[in-house]
Structures are given as structure tokens and as C-alpha cells.
GROMACS .gro file of C-alpha atoms in nm:
model
  196
    1MET     CA    1   0.473  -6.334  21.055
    2THR     CA    2   0.616  -6.491  21.353
    3VAL     CA    3   0.403  -6.669  21.615
    4SER     CA    4   0.527  -6.664  21.952
    5HIS     CA    5   0.544  -7.016  22.121
    6THR     CA    6   0.392  -7.042  22.464
    7PRO     CA    7   0.443  -7.331  22.686
    8VAL     CA    8   0.196  -7.620  22.629
    9VAL     CA    9  -0.099  -7.642  22.933
   10VAL     CA   10  -0.102  -7.988  23.069
   11LEU     CA   11  -0.429  -8.084  23.239
   12GLY     CA   12  -0.433  -8.361  23.507
   13VAL     CA   13  -0.698  -8.629  23.472
   14GLY     CA   14  -0.906  -8.474  23.738
   15GLN     CA   15  -0.889  -8.132  23.622
   16ALA     CA   16  -0.973  -8.279  23.249
   17ARG     CA   17  -1.269  -8.484  23.414
   18SER     CA   18  -1.407  -8.184  23.580
   19ARG     CA   19  -1.427  -7.960  23.246
   20LEU     CA   20  -1.489  -8.228  23.004
   21HIS     CA   21  -1.831  -8.108  22.904
   22ASP     CA   22  -1.668  -7.770  22.808
   23LEU     CA   23  -1.373  -7.913  22.622
   24THR     CA   24  -1.336  -8.003  22.256
   25VAL     CA   25  -1.150  -8.314  22.280
   26ILE     CA   26  -0.920  -8.422  21.977
   27ASP     CA   27  -0.779  -8.769  22.024
   28VAL     CA   28  -0.459  -8.788  21.803
   29ARG     CA   29  -0.423  -9.164  21.808
   30THR     CA   30  -0.448  -9.389  21.498
   31PRO     CA   31  -0.820  -9.480  21.419
   32GLY     CA   32  -0.728  -9.843  21.544
   33GLU     CA   33  -0.624  -9.694  21.901
   34TYR     CA   34  -0.924  -9.458  21.904
   35ALA     CA   35  -1.180  -9.742  21.845
   36SER     CA   36  -1.023  -9.926  22.110
   37GLY     CA   37  -1.123  -9.691  22.382
   38HIS     CA   38  -1.124  -9.298  22.390
   39LEU     CA   39  -1.233  -9.017  22.620
   40PRO     CA   40  -1.610  -8.959  22.608
   41GLY     CA   41  -1.687  -8.710  22.332
   42ALA     CA   42  -1.335  -8.710  22.178
   43LEU     CA   43  -1.302  -8.676  21.775
   44ASN     CA   44  -1.024  -8.855  21.605
   45ILE     CA   45  -0.770  -8.664  21.417
   46PRO     CA   46  -0.467  -8.863  21.401
   47LEU     CA   47  -0.133  -8.698  21.457
   48ASP     CA   48  -0.032  -8.685  21.110
   49GLN     CA   49  -0.346  -8.537  20.975
   50VAL     CA   50  -0.350  -8.252  21.233
   51ARG     CA   51  -0.211  -8.008  20.980
   52ARG     CA   52  -0.498  -8.062  20.747
   53ALA     CA   53  -0.752  -7.987  21.032
   54LEU     CA   54  -0.578  -7.646  21.120
   55PRO     CA   55  -0.868  -7.449  21.022
   56GLU     CA   56  -1.119  -7.658  21.198
   57LEU     CA   57  -0.910  -7.667  21.502
   58ARG     CA   58  -0.861  -7.279  21.502
   59HIS     CA   59  -1.239  -7.248  21.483
   60ALA     CA   60  -1.275  -7.477  21.793
   61ALA     CA   61  -1.028  -7.294  22.005
   62GLU     CA   62  -1.189  -6.965  21.923
   63ARG     CA   63  -1.500  -7.115  22.065
   64GLY     CA   64  -1.354  -7.279  22.383
   65ASP     CA   65  -1.078  -7.467  22.512
   66VAL     CA   66  -0.927  -7.781  22.326
   67LEU     CA   67  -0.768  -8.074  22.488
   68MET     CA   68  -0.551  -8.315  22.269
   69VAL     CA   69  -0.519  -8.674  22.393
   70CYS     CA   70  -0.319  -8.968  22.284
   71ALA     CA   71  -0.217  -9.285  22.484
   72SER     CA   72   0.053  -9.161  22.694
   73GLY     CA   73   0.052  -8.777  22.626
   74ASN     CA   74   0.358  -8.750  22.391
   75ARG     CA   75   0.193  -8.749  22.068
   76SER     CA   76  -0.084  -8.487  22.203
   77GLN     CA   77   0.227  -8.269  22.326
   78ALA     CA   78   0.354  -8.291  21.977
   79ALA     CA   79   0.019  -8.200  21.852
   80CYS     CA   80   0.014  -7.892  22.108
   81GLU     CA   81   0.327  -7.782  21.993
   82LEU     CA   82   0.228  -7.758  21.624
   83LEU     CA   83  -0.066  -7.592  21.706
   84ALA     CA   84   0.104  -7.341  21.928
   85GLY     CA   85   0.344  -7.281  21.609
   86GLU     CA   86   0.033  -7.183  21.427
   87GLY     CA   87  -0.123  -6.946  21.727
   88ILE     CA   88  -0.381  -7.207  21.816
   89ALA     CA   89  -0.414  -7.284  22.206
   90ALA     CA   90  -0.451  -7.616  22.306
   91ALA     CA   91  -0.372  -7.833  22.627
   92THR     CA   92  -0.266  -8.195  22.674
   93LEU     CA   93  -0.399  -8.462  22.891
   94ALA     CA   94  -0.101  -8.569  23.149
   95GLY     CA   95  -0.069  -8.941  23.111
   96GLY     CA   96  -0.308  -8.969  22.788
   97THR     CA   97  -0.598  -9.221  22.790
   98THR     CA   98  -0.387  -9.468  22.988
   99ALA     CA   99  -0.388  -9.232  23.298
  100TRP     CA  100  -0.772  -9.153  23.232
  101ALA     CA  101  -0.856  -9.541  23.238
  102ALA     CA  102  -0.612  -9.614  23.537
  103GLU     CA  103  -0.809  -9.367  23.745
  104GLY     CA  104  -1.127  -9.558  23.672
  105ASN     CA  105  -1.284  -9.327  23.415
  106ASP     CA  106  -1.498  -9.476  23.132
  107LEU     CA  107  -1.360  -9.491  22.788
  108ASP     CA  108  -1.609  -9.466  22.477
  109ARG     CA  109  -1.596  -9.749  22.211
  110PRO     CA  110  -1.776  -9.733  21.885
  111PRO     CA  111  -2.013 -10.021  21.841
  112ALA     CA  112  -1.849 -10.345  21.695
  113SER     CA  113  -2.001 -10.283  21.362
  114ALA     CA  114  -1.881  -9.955  21.317
  115ALA     CA  115  -1.536 -10.003  21.418
  116ARG     CA  116  -1.257 -10.207  21.255
  117GLU     CA  117  -1.096 -10.428  21.468
  118GLY     CA  118  -0.752 -10.339  21.546
  119TRP     CA  119  -0.464 -10.330  21.806
  120ALA     CA  120  -0.340 -10.031  21.983
  121MET     CA  121  -0.002  -9.908  21.875
  122GLU     CA  122   0.182 -10.024  22.153
  123ARG     CA  123   0.065 -10.377  22.116
  124GLN     CA  124   0.157 -10.362  21.745
  125VAL     CA  125   0.499 -10.241  21.849
  126ARG     CA  126   0.542 -10.533  22.098
  127PHE     CA  127   0.427 -10.794  21.834
  128THR     CA  128   0.659 -10.663  21.570
  129ALA     CA  129   0.966 -10.613  21.786
  130GLY     CA  130   0.907 -10.973  21.945
  131THR     CA  131   0.857 -11.132  21.593
  132LEU     CA  132   1.181 -10.964  21.469
  133VAL     CA  133   1.382 -11.085  21.766
  134LEU     CA  134   1.261 -11.436  21.744
  135VAL     CA  135   1.335 -11.446  21.335
  136GLY     CA  136   1.686 -11.298  21.418
  137VAL     CA  137   1.743 -11.575  21.675
  138ALA     CA  138   1.601 -11.847  21.463
  139LEU     CA  139   1.785 -11.752  21.151
  140GLY     CA  140   2.111 -11.701  21.371
  141LEU     CA  141   2.058 -12.056  21.485
  142LEU     CA  142   1.966 -12.225  21.171
  143VAL     CA  143   2.103 -12.033  20.903
  144HIS     CA  144   2.380 -11.818  20.999
  145PRO     CA  145   2.499 -11.646  21.340
  146ALA     CA  146   2.528 -11.315  21.153
  147PHE     CA  147   2.128 -11.312  21.148
  148GLN     CA  148   2.153 -11.260  21.519
  149ILE     CA  149   2.237 -10.887  21.445
  150LEU     CA  150   1.877 -10.847  21.370
  151SER     CA  151   1.786 -10.926  21.710
  152ALA     CA  152   2.050 -10.698  21.853
  153ALA     CA  153   1.934 -10.402  21.631
  154VAL     CA  154   1.578 -10.455  21.764
  155ALA     CA  155   1.695 -10.453  22.106
  156GLY     CA  156   1.920 -10.127  22.072
  157GLY     CA  157   1.611  -9.966  21.886
  158LEU     CA  158   1.403 -10.044  22.198
  159VAL     CA  159   1.657  -9.915  22.434
  160LEU     CA  160   1.703  -9.600  22.228
  161SER     CA  161   1.290  -9.561  22.217
  162ALA     CA  162   1.291  -9.586  22.589
  163LEU     CA  163   1.574  -9.331  22.647
  164THR     CA  164   1.446  -9.074  22.398
  165ASP     CA  165   1.064  -9.132  22.468
  166THR     CA  166   1.019  -9.187  22.074
  167CYS     CA  167   0.933  -9.487  21.879
  168THR     CA  168   1.044  -9.517  21.524
  169MET     CA  169   0.889  -9.839  21.472
  170ALA     CA  170   0.532  -9.679  21.588
  171VAL     CA  171   0.581  -9.422  21.330
  172VAL     CA  172   0.644  -9.680  21.043
  173LEU     CA  173   0.375  -9.896  21.170
  174GLY     CA  174   0.121  -9.604  21.198
  175ARG     CA  175   0.166  -9.566  20.806
  176LEU     CA  176   0.027  -9.912  20.757
  177PRO     CA  177  -0.313  -9.903  20.555
  178HIS     CA  178  -0.494 -10.060  20.860
  179ASN     CA  179  -0.359  -9.771  21.072
  180ARG     CA  180  -0.430  -9.504  20.836
  181PRO     CA  181  -0.767  -9.284  20.887
  182ARG     CA  182  -1.043  -9.347  20.643
  183ALA     CA  183  -1.096  -9.033  20.450
  184ALA     CA  184  -1.487  -9.034  20.510
  185ASP     CA  185  -1.394  -9.060  20.898
  186LEU     CA  186  -1.173  -8.750  20.891
  187GLU     CA  187  -1.394  -8.566  20.669
  188ALA     CA  188  -1.692  -8.639  20.921
  189THR     CA  189  -1.467  -8.513  21.218
  190LEU     CA  190  -1.389  -8.202  21.049
  191ALA     CA  191  -1.769  -8.137  20.967
  192THR     CA  192  -1.852  -8.174  21.323
  193LEU     CA  193  -1.585  -7.951  21.424
  194ARG     CA  194  -1.695  -7.682  21.157
  195SER     CA  195  -2.086  -7.722  21.297
  196ARG     CA  196  -1.977  -7.679  21.680
   0.00000   0.00000   0.00000
């Protein structure tokens, strides 16, 4: 059976804010990013776990509108496209949590005891890229000039990332243990979706 693909609906911050109490909000960022601040009432299902949550997301979409959210809107757009391919309607938030916070809206944060301390993915990428560039320059000066290729490769990757609006480094970092969802957290989220 072929499912028709419909364009993904994009809600502006004002539209989402006025309808927030009616929406099932799913944050597709990593658990660390989610813990750093998320839309009020948002549930965390990281993008790489969305396929696993399809039955619960279908159930939520049958009862009301679903809004997918990430930091900038790219990952939530990908999640909406995945859901559309499965016949599940969902909208994405234009500009993500960054735009939400920039307009002065509150972000919820779990209590410090409940959240693992973590950096947002953008911060992890900046730290990793900067470290690799410094290592390449240092090794190029101290060991052999050929090590400067490492710095050039990172710079090229950052330019490509900006041009394609994707980030391979973020994908790789997202697979590290501290960015992976804890099974109990995902199961609790899925149970919450089933009970709504």
C-alpha cells in the first residue's frame, strides 16, 4: 500500500503558543538537549527513536494535532516527513525551541536531580570542531605540517554543513552514550502517549 505524501504543516511560534494546550508536543532532540529546556508539556522522543514510537504517535494523531519540535526545525521537519510517509499527520514548529525562546516564551526544565547534566548538540558540535581544529594546528606546528589537513577537513565540513543545512558531526555525536535516550525514559514517554 502506498501512502500519499502531503506537505508538512509549519506552525509559527505565535500559532503554536495559542494552541499549545490542544497539541501533543513531541521534542525530537537528544535527552540532553531536551533537559536543557523544552516547550511546556513536550514529551521527548529522539529522532532516531521516532520509528519505534509510530503506534503511539499514530494514536496521538488520531485524538488531536501533533507538533514535532527540535532546536531549529530541521530534525522536526525530518520527523514530520517520516510520519507523513506512514500516514500520520504532524506539524513542525518554525525555528524550533530557539525561535520559541527568542520570542520570550518559557522553556520547561526538569529538576536538577531528574536531569543528567548535558550540553546542547550545537554546543557539543562547536566544542568538538574547535578541539579538532586546535589539535590539527598544534600537530601541524609541532609534529608535521601534514597534520594541518585535519583542521582543513573540519573547516570544509563546517562549510558543507552550512550549505546543506545538515550536520554529520551532530549525527555522530548524537550516537554517543551520553546523548542516547535511557530506555526507561522512552518507555515512560510512550506510556504517557498511550494513556492520553
